[in-house]
Each structure stands twice: as structure tokens, then as C-alpha cells.
Amino acid sequence: MKGQMQTSLKEPFNREKQFANKRRAVIRAAGEAFRRRGYHNTSMTEIAKALGLTKTALYYYVNSKEEILFECHIMVYDAFDECVKEHKGKGANGLSELSTVFSELVKLLTRDGLSLLTDVSSLSGNWQKDVLKRRGKIESRVTDIVKRGMKDGSIRGGDPQLTVFFFMGALNWLNAWYAPGGRLSGDLIAEQFTAQMRNGLAA
Amino acid sequence: MKGQMQTSLKEPFNREKQFANKRRAVIRAAGEAFRRRGYHNTSMTEIAKALGLTKTALYYYVNSKEEILFECHIMVYDAFDECVKEHKGKGANGLSELSTVFSELVKLLTRDGLSLLTDVSSLSGNWQKDVLKRRGKIESRVTDIVKRGMKDGSIRGGDPQLTVFFFMGALNWLNAWYAPGGRLSGDLIAEQFTAQMRNGLAA
DNA sequence: CATAAAATTGACCCTTGAGTCAAATTTATT
DNA sequence: AATAAATTTGACTCAAGGGTCAATTTTATG
């Protein structure tokens, strides 16, 4: 009988895993480019070249450019979801839960790789619908935290949705100015942003 | 001798004025469309149709699509500048000046017509440079207000630029969710956003 | 080594949409 | 009405870029 190696060592020889990895790399590279130059200013050929590939090779891993954009959105939202779930219900009160989550989200976005795209209008039909639904879900989860905080008295009153819109803007705007390795580190940003958000809401 | 009418009555017969007006209307209509569907998802033909014109007619008023995008940016920044200048140095302290300005900016953006575009990467060469320079100037003017506030003790310490990035995000994110005539009125948004910003910064 | 599956390629097709141009139409002026 | 200037149009050109396909190279396996 053949000896079975550990899964981790077998992984590099696992075809499906390899495929999935490469596919993810494509999405990542594309996301990076989209973030910097925008979806429509980035051609498939460019994405391919960045990976040392040919445009045609890309299409072996992906069905369309639009699909890539879609997956870029989903990738971030998955990470967001995980982050929110991880802290769900924890923290002394709504405000402190919110602070933790917000801080983690900033760190997530400044740790290179993931970037929050804003170009939803370039997605058509169901794709756009799905992404918007997804965004809505996350926003409403965060809104729930805010509501919790308003109930337990840690967060000042006001329209909860509007409250969320305000600081979600800060996250989305990150892409426009944040440069990894620049004067402002991810941790610094997380710290100051969180303080600013927290004080803005504290009762 | 011919009698001279008031300028206001003569205006409709003033060729240059007419031209300028129509041109402005083109920029406005385009800006509106860009905001909703994005620059690249809006064709010149669509812009024209929205005005009851033909694509070729647009080119009578404008040299290129890119020029339109450029002017859209400039138009908003002009309005921003005016708003900031109007309140320059006024207010009991930095924080109150900042609050007033911020509130006015929100109102400006929710009063239909003007919209803050984010697609800078679709501009090439000098156009992009100019817009970024312009954006930088405004940000630094606002940053100056923040600095004033930190000096006079009304605003808590921290990196001033980072402070500004935080709440400028809220303005830029407006486009993604604000719908004129919806549940959340411009005035309401202005009020709550300003409170949130103010409390976030108050010493 | 032979074979099949996986991965990659170059050449090609085709649509979309920006921008042009000469001609037609409208508007003001004498 | 005649003329010149201002507007507007339909028909066209052209390049960019997304996507396809048949053929080739690479990789794993018996």
C-alpha cells in the first residue's frame, strides 16, 4: 500500500488546488490594477502581462472580464463578512464592538492585496444586483452593531443607516489616497480613524 | 440713438452667453450621467440624446469626452473653493469653521446638479495632473482649518491630513448611495454628518 | 516512452464607441 | 430676399479591446 503524505505536502501536486490558486492570483492582480487605474482603463492584456501570461491564458481561468470584477467585489465582501462575524456580539457594548470591527476593516484594506472597488455600474444585470445585495447585507450588519450601541446607550442617537454611511465613506475613500509604504502606515490609519469614528458616535 | 436694454433682457440674444450656457448644460448632463453610470459606461451619444441632440452637436460645444470629464471635476472644485473661501477665518474657532464648511459642502452635493466624481484615472497627462493638483489644494485648505482648530484647542490632536481624509471620504461616498428625493434629505444628511464629524474631532 | 490531460499561445473576429467631415438647416443682419 | 454666421445632422472612419479557436507546448501518469 502506498504511504499517504500530509495534505500540505500533497497540495502543490493537487491539480484543482493549483488551478484555484492561479485563478485567485488572477483576480488579485486584476483587483490591484482596477484599484489603481480603474476597471475600464485596465485591459485584459495588461492584467495578463502583469502575471507573465498571455491574454488567452487568462481566459483559461476566467470566463470574462466582468466575472473578474464581480469576484473582486465578492472577495472583499467575504473578508468583510468574516471580520464582522468574528466580532459579532463581543465587546462590552455596541460602541466597542463597532470600534474593533472598524479598526480591523481598515487594517484589512491597508494590508496590501484586498481593495474595496467602487465600480458597480460596470457590472450588468444579476451581477450588479448580487454585489449590491451583498454590500447592503454588510452595511446592515454594521448598522445592527450601531443599533445595539444606541440601545445600550454607548452610541448617541441618530439615523443608524446614515451613521454607517458616514464612516463607510472613509473606508471607500482609502483607495483614492492610500499608498502602501507611504508616510501613513495601516496601523496608524486604523488607530486614528477608529478614534475619530468612536468619538464621533460616543454618547 | 438706440435705447440700451438691461443686460438681463439682452442676454438671451447674446450669442456668446448662449453658447456658454449650452456648453455648461452639456457638462452638467454628462456629469449627472457619469455619476450614475460611470464615465466609461456613458457614451457621447447617450449624453447627446439626454439633451435632445445628436452626438455631432455635442462636439460643437466640446472638444472631447475627456474634456467633459475634466470640466466636471473642475466645476465641483470651483464650487468647493468658493464655499471654503466664503467661510475662511470665520467662526469662533477652527472646529466651528470646519463644521460650517463641511455642512455647506454636504448641502452643495445633495442639491442636485453638482456631483463629486472620483474617476481621475480616466484622465490623461496634464488633465489628470491638474485635477489632482486641484484636489490637493482643496484638501490642504481644509487641512489648514483643521490645523487652526488644533492650535486654538478646539480640535483634538492627531495627523491633520489623516483627519481630513476621514471625513472627505464621507463626501465622496455620497454619490454611491444618495438619491435626491429619498428618505434622507440633504439637510438631514448635512446635519447628522456634521454632528458626527464635529464630535469625532472635538477636543 | 506513450498518452492523455492541463496549460498556454498567436492569429483572428467583431462590436462598441470616440471623433471627423462635408453638407444641410436654422438664425440673425442688412 | 440675400447673405453670412451659427447650429445641427447623417454617414463615415478608425482604433481599442474583449473574446474565440485551432494548434502547440507542458506536465503528470501508467
Short mmCIF file of C-alpha atoms (C1' of nucleotides) in Angstrom, two decimals, chain B residues 42-44 55-56 59 64-65, chain C residues 17-22 27-28:
data_model
loop_
_atom_site.label_atom_id
_atom_site.label_comp_id
_atom_site.label_asym_id
_atom_site.label_seq_id
_atom_site.Cartn_x
_atom_site.Cartn_y
_atom_site.Cartn_z
CA THR B 42 -21.81 56.55 -20.67
CA SER B 43 -21.46 57.17 -24.39
CA MET B 44 -21.39 60.54 -26.06
CA LYS B 55 -23.54 63.32 -30.88
CA THR B 56 -22.09 65.59 -33.52
CA TYR B 59 -18.75 68.23 -30.45
CA SER B 64 -13.56 65.57 -26.47
CA LYS B 65 -15.20 63.33 -23.94
"C1'" DG C 17 -17.86 53.99 -29.30
"C1'" DA C 18 -14.92 58.25 -29.94
"C1'" DG C 19 -14.15 61.52 -33.21
"C1'" DT C 20 -14.50 63.70 -38.25
"C1'" DC C 21 -16.43 65.95 -42.36
"C1'" DA C 22 -18.98 67.88 -45.82
"C1'" DT C 27 -30.97 82.20 -37.12
"C1'" DA C 28 -29.72 86.90 -37.29
#
